[in-house]
PDB file of C-alpha atoms in Angstrom:
ATOM      1  CA  MET C   1      -3.318  -7.732   1.188  1.00  0.00           C
ATOM      2  CA  THR C   2      -4.142 -10.642  -0.731  1.00  0.00           C
ATOM      3  CA  TRP C   3      -2.334 -12.836   1.199  1.00  0.00           C
ATOM      4  CA  PHE C   4      -3.600 -11.545   4.460  1.00  0.00           C
ATOM      5  CA  LYS C   5      -7.561 -11.013   2.902  1.00  0.00           C
ATOM      6  CA  ASN C   6      -7.452 -15.465   1.944  1.00  0.00           C
ATOM      7  CA  GLU C   7      -5.606 -16.318   5.195  1.00  0.00           C
ATOM      8  CA  PRO C   8      -5.468 -14.219   8.524  1.00  0.00           C
ATOM      9  CA  ALA C   9      -9.011 -12.212   7.265  1.00  0.00           C
ATOM     10  CA  TYR C  10     -10.445 -15.331   5.888  1.00  0.00           C
ATOM     11  CA  TYR C  11     -13.200 -14.916   8.660  1.00  0.00           C
ATOM     12  CA  GLU C  12     -14.193 -11.128   7.037  1.00  0.00           C
ATOM     13  CA  ALA C  13     -13.909 -12.882   3.353  1.00  0.00           C
ATOM     14  CA  ARG C  14     -16.534 -15.292   4.492  1.00  0.00           C
ATOM     15  CA  LEU C  15     -18.631 -12.002   5.470  1.00  0.00           C
ATOM     16  CA  SER C  16     -18.335  -9.888   2.835  1.00  0.00           C
ATOM     17  CA  LYS C  17     -19.645 -12.518   0.571  1.00  0.00           C
ATOM     18  CA  GLU C  18     -22.510 -12.714   3.427  1.00  0.00           C
ATOM     19  CA  GLN C  19     -23.174  -9.245   3.274  1.00  0.00           C
ATOM     20  CA  ASP C  20     -22.412  -8.190   0.041  1.00  0.00           C
ATOM     21  CA  LYS C  21     -19.571  -6.009   0.845  1.00  0.00           C
ATOM     22  CA  PRO C  22     -16.515  -5.627  -0.324  1.00  0.00           C
ATOM     23  CA  PRO C  23     -13.927  -7.605   1.883  1.00  0.00           C
ATOM     24  CA  GLU C  24     -11.651  -3.865   2.221  1.00  0.00           C
ATOM     25  CA  GLU C  25     -14.234  -1.885   4.034  1.00  0.00           C
ATOM     26  CA  LEU C  26     -14.810  -4.487   6.341  1.00  0.00           C
ATOM     27  CA  LEU C  27     -11.072  -4.316   7.710  1.00  0.00           C
ATOM     28  CA  ASP C  28     -11.324  -0.941   7.127  1.00  0.00           C
ATOM     29  CA  ASP C  29     -13.561   0.094   9.853  1.00  0.00           C
ATOM     30  CA  ALA C  30     -11.637  -2.922  11.983  1.00  0.00           C
ATOM     31  CA  VAL C  31      -8.969  -0.852  11.697  1.00  0.00           C
ATOM     32  CA  LYS C  32     -10.289   3.450  11.288  1.00  0.00           C
ATOM     33  CA  ASP C  33      -9.818   4.107  14.706  1.00  0.00           C
ATOM     34  CA  MET C  34      -6.694   2.371  15.173  1.00  0.00           C
ATOM     35  CA  PRO C  35      -3.847   4.937  16.089  1.00  0.00           C
ATOM     36  CA  PRO C  36      -1.135   5.567  13.147  1.00  0.00           C
ATOM     37  CA  GLY C  37       2.458   2.999  13.204  1.00  0.00           C
ATOM     38  CA  SER C  38      -0.140  -0.280  14.532  1.00  0.00           C
ATOM     39  CA  LEU C  39       1.537   0.524  17.844  1.00  0.00           C
ATOM     40  CA  GLY C  40       4.545   0.320  16.243  1.00  0.00           C
ATOM     41  CA  LEU C  41       4.462  -2.696  13.806  1.00  0.00           C
ATOM     42  CA  ILE C  42       6.129  -2.713  11.162  1.00  0.00           C
ATOM     43  CA  VAL C  43       5.837  -5.020   8.028  1.00  0.00           C
ATOM     44  CA  HIS C  44       8.259  -5.615   5.540  1.00  0.00           C
ATOM     45  CA  PRO C  45       6.016  -6.403   2.907  1.00  0.00           C
ATOM     46  CA  TYR C  46       8.201  -8.025   0.367  1.00  0.00           C
ATOM     47  CA  TRP C  47       5.262 -11.406  -0.093  1.00  0.00           C
ATOM     48  CA  THR C  48       6.746 -11.046  -3.144  1.00  0.00           C
ATOM     49  CA  PRO C  49      10.693 -10.428  -3.461  1.00  0.00           C
ATOM     50  CA  PRO C  50      11.090  -6.762  -5.281  1.00  0.00           C
ATOM     51  CA  PHE C  51      13.655  -7.426  -8.889  1.00  0.00           C
ATOM     52  CA  HIS C  52      16.859  -5.978  -6.630  1.00  0.00           C
ATOM     53  CA  CYS C  53      17.017  -8.478  -4.253  1.00  0.00           C
ATOM     54  CA  ASP C  54      15.744 -11.873  -4.721  1.00  0.00           C
ATOM     55  CA  GLU C  55      16.533 -13.195  -1.639  1.00  0.00           C
ATOM     56  CA  ALA C  56      14.330 -11.223   0.845  1.00  0.00           C
ATOM     57  CA  ARG C  57      11.218 -12.390   1.891  1.00  0.00           C
ATOM     58  CA  GLY C  58       8.058 -10.482   4.158  1.00  0.00           C
ATOM     59  CA  SER C  59       8.457 -10.015   7.865  1.00  0.00           C
ATOM     60  CA  ILE C  60       6.581  -8.602  10.632  1.00  0.00           C
ATOM     61  CA  LEU C  61       8.638  -6.551  13.170  1.00  0.00           C
ATOM     62  CA  GLY C  62       7.582  -6.248  16.641  1.00  0.00           C
ATOM     63  CA  ILE C  63       4.167  -7.872  17.663  1.00  0.00           C
ATOM     64  CA  THR C  64       3.582  -8.083  20.965  1.00  0.00           C
ATOM     65  CA  MET C  65       0.384  -9.464  23.165  1.00  0.00           C
ATOM     66  CA  ALA C  66      -1.346  -5.943  22.533  1.00  0.00           C
ATOM     67  CA  HIS C  67      -1.724  -6.434  18.657  1.00  0.00           C
ATOM     68  CA  SER C  68      -4.491  -7.977  16.898  1.00  0.00           C
ATOM     69  CA  ARG C  69      -4.850  -9.553  13.096  1.00  0.00           C
ATOM     70  CA  ALA C  70      -6.511  -6.135  12.536  1.00  0.00           C
ATOM     71  CA  HIS C  71      -2.996  -4.253  13.322  1.00  0.00           C
ATOM     72  CA  ILE C  72      -1.249  -6.592  11.170  1.00  0.00           C
ATOM     73  CA  TYR C  73      -3.511  -5.801   8.235  1.00  0.00           C
ATOM     74  CA  ARG C  74      -2.914  -1.937   9.163  1.00  0.00           C
ATOM     75  CA  ALA C  75       0.592  -1.999   9.187  1.00  0.00           C
ATOM     76  CA  ILE C  76       0.495  -3.618   6.206  1.00  0.00           C
ATOM     77  CA  LEU C  77      -1.146  -1.200   4.542  1.00  0.00           C
ATOM     78  CA  GLU C  78       1.940   1.398   6.062  1.00  0.00           C
ATOM     79  CA  GLY C  79       4.125  -1.088   5.134  1.00  0.00           C
ATOM     80  CA  LEU C  80       2.961  -0.988   1.132  1.00  0.00           C
ATOM     81  CA  ALA C  81       2.844   3.032   1.505  1.00  0.00           C
ATOM     82  CA  TYR C  82       6.346   3.189   3.268  1.00  0.00           C
ATOM     83  CA  GLU C  83       7.825   0.744   0.578  1.00  0.00           C
ATOM     84  CA  THR C  84       6.383   3.061  -2.733  1.00  0.00           C
ATOM     85  CA  LYS C  85       7.708   6.069  -0.313  1.00  0.00           C
ATOM     86  CA  ALA C  86      11.048   4.628  -0.689  1.00  0.00           C
ATOM     87  CA  GLY C  87      10.524   4.531  -4.516  1.00  0.00           C
ATOM     88  CA  TYR C  88       9.417   7.478  -4.861  1.00  0.00           C
ATOM     89  CA  ASP C  89      12.224   8.779  -2.685  1.00  0.00           C
ATOM     90  CA  ALA C  90      15.144   6.677  -5.412  1.00  0.00           C
ATOM     91  CA  ILE C  91      13.397   8.684  -8.035  1.00  0.00           C
ATOM     92  CA  PHE C  92      13.537  12.005  -6.047  1.00  0.00           C
ATOM     93  CA  GLU C  93      17.139  11.957  -5.177  1.00  0.00           C
ATOM     94  CA  LYS C  94      17.318  11.085  -9.014  1.00  0.00           C
ATOM     95  CA  THR C  95      15.177  13.688 -10.643  1.00  0.00           C
ATOM     96  CA  GLY C  96      14.566  16.793  -8.159  1.00  0.00           C
ATOM     97  CA  ILE C  97      11.086  16.319  -9.307  1.00  0.00           C
ATOM     98  CA  ALA C  98       8.650  16.792  -6.326  1.00  0.00           C
ATOM     99  CA  ILE C  99       5.087  15.608  -6.217  1.00  0.00           C
ATOM    100  CA  ASN C 100       1.784  17.432  -5.083  1.00  0.00           C
ATOM    101  CA  GLU C 101      -0.835  14.915  -5.014  1.00  0.00           C
ATOM    102  CA  ILE C 102      -0.887  10.980  -5.078  1.00  0.00           C
ATOM    103  CA  ARG C 103      -3.613   9.381  -7.442  1.00  0.00           C
ATOM    104  CA  VAL C 104      -4.556   5.993  -6.108  1.00  0.00           C
ATOM    105  CA  SER C 105      -6.250   2.984  -9.159  1.00  0.00           C
ATOM    106  CA  GLY C 106      -5.862  -0.708  -7.957  1.00  0.00           C
ATOM    107  CA  GLY C 107      -8.254  -3.001  -6.291  1.00  0.00           C
ATOM    108  CA  GLY C 108      -6.315  -0.850  -3.021  1.00  0.00           C
ATOM    109  CA  SER C 109      -8.233   2.342  -4.173  1.00  0.00           C
ATOM    110  CA  ASN C 110     -11.187   0.487  -2.823  1.00  0.00           C
ATOM    111  CA  SER C 111      -9.858   1.034   0.807  1.00  0.00           C
ATOM    112  CA  ASN C 112     -10.129   4.497   2.021  1.00  0.00           C
ATOM    113  CA  MET C 113      -7.403   3.476   4.189  1.00  0.00           C
ATOM    114  CA  VAL C 114      -5.625   2.839   1.930  1.00  0.00           C
ATOM    115  CA  LEU C 115      -5.640   6.410   1.228  1.00  0.00           C
ATOM    116  CA  SER C 116      -5.787   7.908   4.133  1.00  0.00           C
ATOM    117  CA  ILE C 117      -2.415   6.113   5.387  1.00  0.00           C
ATOM    118  CA  ILE C 118      -0.761   7.258   1.455  1.00  0.00           C
ATOM    119  CA  ALA C 119      -1.508  10.806   2.751  1.00  0.00           C
ATOM    120  CA  ASP C 120      -0.445  10.597   6.044  1.00  0.00           C
ATOM    121  CA  VAL C 121       2.834   9.111   4.648  1.00  0.00           C
ATOM    122  CA  PHE C 122       3.249  11.358   1.592  1.00  0.00           C
ATOM    123  CA  GLN C 123       1.892  14.259   3.723  1.00  0.00           C
ATOM    124  CA  VAL C 124       0.453  15.155  -0.160  1.00  0.00           C
ATOM    125  CA  PRO C 125      -3.489  14.782  -0.682  1.00  0.00           C
ATOM    126  CA  ALA C 126      -4.151  11.163  -2.143  1.00  0.00           C
ATOM    127  CA  ILE C 127      -6.812  10.870  -5.048  1.00  0.00           C
ATOM    128  CA  ARG C 128      -9.409   7.837  -5.827  1.00  0.00           C
ATOM    129  CA  MET C 129      -9.935   7.680  -8.953  1.00  0.00           C
ATOM    130  CA  GLU C 130     -13.384   7.411 -10.727  1.00  0.00           C
ATOM    131  CA  GLU C 131     -12.079   4.381 -12.710  1.00  0.00           C
ATOM    132  CA  SER C 132     -10.136   2.369 -10.600  1.00  0.00           C
ATOM    133  CA  GLU C 133      -8.379   0.060 -13.094  1.00  0.00           C
ATOM    134  CA  SER C 134      -6.007   1.989 -14.194  1.00  0.00           C
ATOM    135  CA  ALA C 135      -4.307   0.628 -17.174  1.00  0.00           C
ATOM    136  CA  ALA C 136      -7.760  -0.809 -18.950  1.00  0.00           C
ATOM    137  CA  LEU C 137      -8.277   2.333 -18.664  1.00  0.00           C
ATOM    138  CA  GLY C 138      -5.154   3.772 -20.634  1.00  0.00           C
ATOM    139  CA  ALA C 139      -5.911   1.321 -23.106  1.00  0.00           C
ATOM    140  CA  ALA C 140      -8.870   2.541 -24.076  1.00  0.00           C
ATOM    141  CA  ILE C 141      -7.937   5.950 -24.693  1.00  0.00           C
ATOM    142  CA  CYS C 142      -5.495   4.756 -26.872  1.00  0.00           C
ATOM    143  CA  ALA C 143      -8.315   2.813 -28.902  1.00  0.00           C
ATOM    144  CA  ALA C 144     -10.610   5.857 -28.376  1.00  0.00           C
ATOM    145  CA  THR C 145      -7.887   8.110 -29.606  1.00  0.00           C
ATOM    146  CA  GLY C 146      -7.094   5.244 -32.675  1.00  0.00           C
ATOM    147  CA  SER C 147     -10.469   4.771 -34.105  1.00  0.00           C
ATOM    148  CA  GLY C 148     -11.066   9.098 -34.547  1.00  0.00           C
ATOM    149  CA  LEU C 149     -13.300   9.812 -31.663  1.00  0.00           C
ATOM    150  CA  PHE C 150     -10.557  11.952 -30.164  1.00  0.00           C
ATOM    151  CA  PRO C 151      -8.342  15.100 -32.161  1.00  0.00           C
ATOM    152  CA  GLY C 152      -6.035  13.832 -29.644  1.00  0.00           C
ATOM    153  CA  PHE C 153      -4.464  11.854 -25.993  1.00  0.00           C
ATOM    154  CA  GLN C 154      -4.576  14.925 -24.195  1.00  0.00           C
ATOM    155  CA  GLU C 155      -8.448  15.516 -25.519  1.00  0.00           C
ATOM    156  CA  GLY C 156      -9.103  11.696 -24.162  1.00  0.00           C
ATOM    157  CA  ILE C 157      -7.639  12.136 -20.809  1.00  0.00           C
ATOM    158  CA  GLU C 158     -10.087  14.979 -20.408  1.00  0.00           C
ATOM    159  CA  LYS C 159     -12.780  13.402 -21.797  1.00  0.00           C
ATOM    160  CA  MET C 160     -12.318   9.729 -19.473  1.00  0.00           C
ATOM    161  CA  VAL C 161     -10.651  10.422 -16.254  1.00  0.00           C
ATOM    162  CA  HIS C 162     -12.037  11.581 -13.477  1.00  0.00           C
ATOM    163  CA  GLN C 163     -11.456  11.968  -9.731  1.00  0.00           C
ATOM    164  CA  LYS C 164     -13.775  10.853  -7.883  1.00  0.00           C
ATOM    165  CA  ASP C 165     -12.665  10.838  -3.684  1.00  0.00           C
ATOM    166  CA  ARG C 166      -9.953  13.173  -2.283  1.00  0.00           C
ATOM    167  CA  PHE C 167      -7.951  12.032   0.821  1.00  0.00           C
ATOM    168  CA  GLU C 168      -6.350  15.290   2.484  1.00  0.00           C
ATOM    169  CA  PRO C 169      -2.722  14.474   4.820  1.00  0.00           C
ATOM    170  CA  ASN C 170      -3.407  14.798   8.664  1.00  0.00           C
ATOM    171  CA  SER C 171      -0.311  16.009  10.194  1.00  0.00           C
ATOM    172  CA  LYS C 172      -0.643  14.900  13.560  1.00  0.00           C
ATOM    173  CA  ASN C 173       0.482  11.247  11.649  1.00  0.00           C
ATOM    174  CA  ARG C 174       3.197  13.461  10.200  1.00  0.00           C
ATOM    175  CA  ALA C 175       5.817  12.806  12.991  1.00  0.00           C
ATOM    176  CA  VAL C 176       4.444   8.945  14.070  1.00  0.00           C
ATOM    177  CA  TYR C 177       5.373   8.018   9.944  1.00  0.00           C
ATOM    178  CA  GLU C 178       8.364  10.099   9.748  1.00  0.00           C
ATOM    179  CA  THR C 179       9.815   7.811  13.012  1.00  0.00           C
ATOM    180  CA  MET C 180       7.948   4.764  11.409  1.00  0.00           C
ATOM    181  CA  TYR C 181       9.418   5.188   7.986  1.00  0.00           C
ATOM    182  CA  LYS C 182      12.739   6.025   9.167  1.00  0.00           C
ATOM    183  CA  CYS C 183      12.067   2.345  10.944  1.00  0.00           C
ATOM    184  CA  TYR C 184      11.415   0.906   7.442  1.00  0.00           C
ATOM    185  CA  GLN C 185      13.963   2.316   6.149  1.00  0.00           C
ATOM    186  CA  ASP C 186      17.164   0.575   8.301  1.00  0.00           C
ATOM    187  CA  PHE C 187      15.323  -2.521   8.420  1.00  0.00           C
ATOM    188  CA  TYR C 188      16.216  -4.750   5.021  1.00  0.00           C
ATOM    189  CA  PRO C 189      18.956  -3.459   5.876  1.00  0.00           C
ATOM    190  CA  ARG C 190      19.239  -5.308   9.160  1.00  0.00           C
ATOM    191  CA  VAL C 191      17.608  -8.733   7.837  1.00  0.00           C
ATOM    192  CA  ALA C 192      18.816  -9.149   4.234  1.00  0.00           C
ATOM    193  CA  ASP C 193      21.585 -11.005   5.923  1.00  0.00           C
ATOM    194  CA  LEU C 194      19.434 -13.557   7.330  1.00  0.00           C
ATOM    195  CA  TYR C 195      18.001 -13.677   4.379  1.00  0.00           C
ATOM    196  CA  ARG C 196      20.510 -14.930   2.489  1.00  0.00           C
ATOM    197  CA  LYS C 197      20.911 -17.839   5.315  1.00  0.00           C
ATOM    198  CA  THR C 198      17.939 -18.980   4.965  1.00  0.00           C
ATOM    199  CA  GLU C 199      17.056 -18.973   1.699  1.00  0.00           C
ATOM    200  CA  LYS C 200      17.722 -21.952   0.552  1.00  0.00           C
ATOM    201  CA  ILE C 201      15.482 -23.380   3.287  1.00  0.00           C
ATOM    202  CA  ALA C 202      12.443 -20.844   2.188  1.00  0.00           C
ATOM    203  CA  SER C 203      12.866 -21.759  -1.324  1.00  0.00           C
ATOM    204  CA  PRO C 204      14.724 -25.168  -1.706  1.00  0.00           C
ATOM    205  CA  LYS C 205      14.580 -25.976  -5.717  1.00  0.00           C
ATOM    206  CA  GLU C 206      15.071 -29.795  -6.467  1.00  0.00           C
TER     207      GLU C 206
END
């Protein structure tokens, strides 16, 4: 998302400063009425390779003349949601523990589209927390508890952790996202060998 805001969405980034609005708000407006699945566009969001496949890189699959940069932005959000779900599926396979809601934090939680897409891909409610920086909030809870402001961590959590907005999943989007997620899961195995073959060209070592 940072790459997109700094590169393809440079106009929106500049406009956000002029209007004193977060760039996510302007980008949300551009994609909010687009259909789920971004007209068949899939983004592999490995701009920074994950630990388990160093050779991986970002990819955009299925682009046509019908796609705009707004479609690419939505597909990036969807790709991040697919990758998050892949991580959850791996955990669920090992633990059997199901989730009934997702709490979203960090910069991405400023985007309504991020919350909506997460809810639709997972088909559970997605919740925006009042404090988006969860790591800093956790440190503050530890400090407050350690200094004696709270008798224990549970009390600190109850006093300092609050929900802000709740996004319910749209059941009408379920079938589309199930299809797109299956395609996403099949994406990396099909291109992994190509990534390896071009790794030296993409990341030359001196």
